Coordinates of C-alpha atoms in Angstrom, one line a residue:
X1 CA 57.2 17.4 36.8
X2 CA 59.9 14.5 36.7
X3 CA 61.8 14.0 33.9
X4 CA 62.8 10.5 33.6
X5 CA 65.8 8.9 31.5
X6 CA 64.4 7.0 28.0
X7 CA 66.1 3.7 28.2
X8 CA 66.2 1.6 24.8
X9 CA 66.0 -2.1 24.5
X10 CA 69.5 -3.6 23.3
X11 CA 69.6 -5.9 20.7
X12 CA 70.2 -9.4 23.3
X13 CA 66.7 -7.7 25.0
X14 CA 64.7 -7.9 21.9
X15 CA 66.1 -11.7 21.2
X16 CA 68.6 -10.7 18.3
X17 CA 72.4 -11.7 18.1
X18 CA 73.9 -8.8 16.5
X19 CA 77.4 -10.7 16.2
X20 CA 75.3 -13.6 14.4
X21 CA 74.6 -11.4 11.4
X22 CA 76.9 -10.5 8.4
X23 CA 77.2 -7.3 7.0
X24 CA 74.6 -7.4 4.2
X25 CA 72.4 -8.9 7.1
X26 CA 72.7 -6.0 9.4
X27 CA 72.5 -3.8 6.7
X28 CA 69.2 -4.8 6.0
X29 CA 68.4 -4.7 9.4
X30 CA 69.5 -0.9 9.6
X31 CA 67.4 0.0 6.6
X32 CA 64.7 -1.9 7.4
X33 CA 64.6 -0.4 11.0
X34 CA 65.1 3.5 9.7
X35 CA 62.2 2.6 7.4
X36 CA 60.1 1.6 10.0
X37 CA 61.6 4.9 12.4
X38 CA 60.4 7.5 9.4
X39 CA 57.0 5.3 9.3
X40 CA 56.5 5.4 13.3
X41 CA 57.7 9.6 13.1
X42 CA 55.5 10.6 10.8
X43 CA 52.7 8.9 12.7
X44 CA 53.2 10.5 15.8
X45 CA 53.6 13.9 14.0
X46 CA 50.3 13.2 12.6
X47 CA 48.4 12.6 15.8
X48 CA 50.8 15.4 17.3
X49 CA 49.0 17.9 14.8
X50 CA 45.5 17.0 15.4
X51 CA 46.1 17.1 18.9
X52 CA 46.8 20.5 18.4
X53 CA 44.4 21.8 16.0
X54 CA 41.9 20.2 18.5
X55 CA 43.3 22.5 21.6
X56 CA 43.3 25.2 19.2
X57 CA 39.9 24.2 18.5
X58 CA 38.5 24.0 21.9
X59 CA 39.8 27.4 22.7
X60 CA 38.9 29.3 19.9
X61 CA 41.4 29.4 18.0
X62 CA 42.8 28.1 14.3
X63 CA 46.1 26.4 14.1
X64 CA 47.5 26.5 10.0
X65 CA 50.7 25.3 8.6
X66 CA 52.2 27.1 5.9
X67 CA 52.6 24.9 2.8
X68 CA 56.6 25.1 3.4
X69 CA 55.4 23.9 7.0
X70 CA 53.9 21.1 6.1
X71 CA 56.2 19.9 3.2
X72 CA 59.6 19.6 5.6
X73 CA 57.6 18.3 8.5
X74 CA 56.1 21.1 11.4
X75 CA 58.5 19.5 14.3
X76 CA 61.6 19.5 12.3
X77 CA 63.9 22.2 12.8
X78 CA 64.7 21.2 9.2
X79 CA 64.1 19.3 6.1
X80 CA 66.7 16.8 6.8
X81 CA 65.2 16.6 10.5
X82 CA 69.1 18.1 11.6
X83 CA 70.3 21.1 13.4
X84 CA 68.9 23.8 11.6
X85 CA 72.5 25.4 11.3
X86 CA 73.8 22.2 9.6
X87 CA 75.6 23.2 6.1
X88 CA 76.6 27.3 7.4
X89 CA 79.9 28.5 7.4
X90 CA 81.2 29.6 10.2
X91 CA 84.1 31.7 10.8
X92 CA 87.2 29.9 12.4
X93 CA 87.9 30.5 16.1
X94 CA 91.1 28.5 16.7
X95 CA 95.0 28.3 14.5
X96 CA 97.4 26.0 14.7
X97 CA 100.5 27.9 16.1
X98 CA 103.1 25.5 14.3
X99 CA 101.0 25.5 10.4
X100 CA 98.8 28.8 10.1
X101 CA 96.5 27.0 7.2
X102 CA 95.2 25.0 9.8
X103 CA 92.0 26.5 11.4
X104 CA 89.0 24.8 13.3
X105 CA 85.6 26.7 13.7
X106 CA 85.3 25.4 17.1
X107 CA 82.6 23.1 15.9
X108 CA 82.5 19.2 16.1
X109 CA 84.9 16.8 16.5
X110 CA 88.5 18.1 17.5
X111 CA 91.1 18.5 15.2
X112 CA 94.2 16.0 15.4
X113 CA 96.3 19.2 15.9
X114 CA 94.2 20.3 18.5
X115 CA 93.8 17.2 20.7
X116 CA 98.1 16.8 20.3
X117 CA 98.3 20.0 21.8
X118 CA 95.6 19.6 24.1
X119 CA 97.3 16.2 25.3
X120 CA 100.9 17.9 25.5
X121 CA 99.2 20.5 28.2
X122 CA 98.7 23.3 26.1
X123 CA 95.3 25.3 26.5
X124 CA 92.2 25.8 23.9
X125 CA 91.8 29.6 24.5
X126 CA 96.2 29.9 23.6
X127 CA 94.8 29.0 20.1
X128 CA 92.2 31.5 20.1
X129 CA 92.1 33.9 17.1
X130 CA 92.7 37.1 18.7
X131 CA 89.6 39.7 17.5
X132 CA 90.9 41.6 14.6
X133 CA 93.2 38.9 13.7
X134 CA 92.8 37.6 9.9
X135 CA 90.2 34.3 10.3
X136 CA 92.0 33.0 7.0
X137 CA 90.2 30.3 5.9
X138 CA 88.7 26.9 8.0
X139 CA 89.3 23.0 7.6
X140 CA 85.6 22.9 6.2
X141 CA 85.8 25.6 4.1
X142 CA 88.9 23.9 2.4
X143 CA 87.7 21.2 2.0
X144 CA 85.0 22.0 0.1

């Protein structure tokens, strides 16, 4: 099988000056065009499903959704269509040597801490919490 790389049409392709448009203008145009990407999703999950009760089908067998199934959408790993581990806490991996109520789970974007040290030649696994070591508590948990 050969996988192939999607390429998208840019904006100049498809005959639109982005730079053109003021904000309320491209605004619009964002909403407008996650509208019509929910619309064009939910479409293709719908042909996706019969597809498959028709396979099942043919073979002899029955394909069902659960009701929670079929309320958050059966290809979604979640209701929000994210990463199904979006919103857990996770334990922090990493301190900052120089302030100790500065932690990062490892997760995401880099801390600015992190990245200085980082940039000044210092490695990631020197701000490793050490198994045992108290986690204390992370940036995201502080936050909120």
């Amino acid at each position: 099988m050969v996988i192939t790389k999607m390429t998208y049409p840019t904006a100049d392709a498809l005959g639109v000056n982005l730079s053109s448009l003021n904000i309320h203008q491209l605004d619009g145009l964002i909403c407008e065009a996650s509208e019509a990407l929910k619309l064009l999703r939910k479409q293709e999950e719908k042909k996706d499903l019969a597809l498959i009760k028709e396979l099942a089908a043919k073979h002899g067998l029955q394909f069902t959704l659960t009701a929670a199934e079929a309320s958050e959408g059966a290809f979604r790993s979640s209701s929000t269509g994210g990463s199904p581990l979006k919103g857990m806490k996770h334990p922090p991996r990493f301190r900052n040597p120089a302030n100790f109520s500065e932690t990062w789970t490892g997760l995401g974007r880099k801390p600015v801490w992190v990245q200085t040290y980082l940039d000044n030649g210092g490695e990631l696994d020197a701000l490793r919490i050490k198994e045992g070591e108290e986690g204390g508590k992370s940036n995201a948990a502080l936050k909120g």
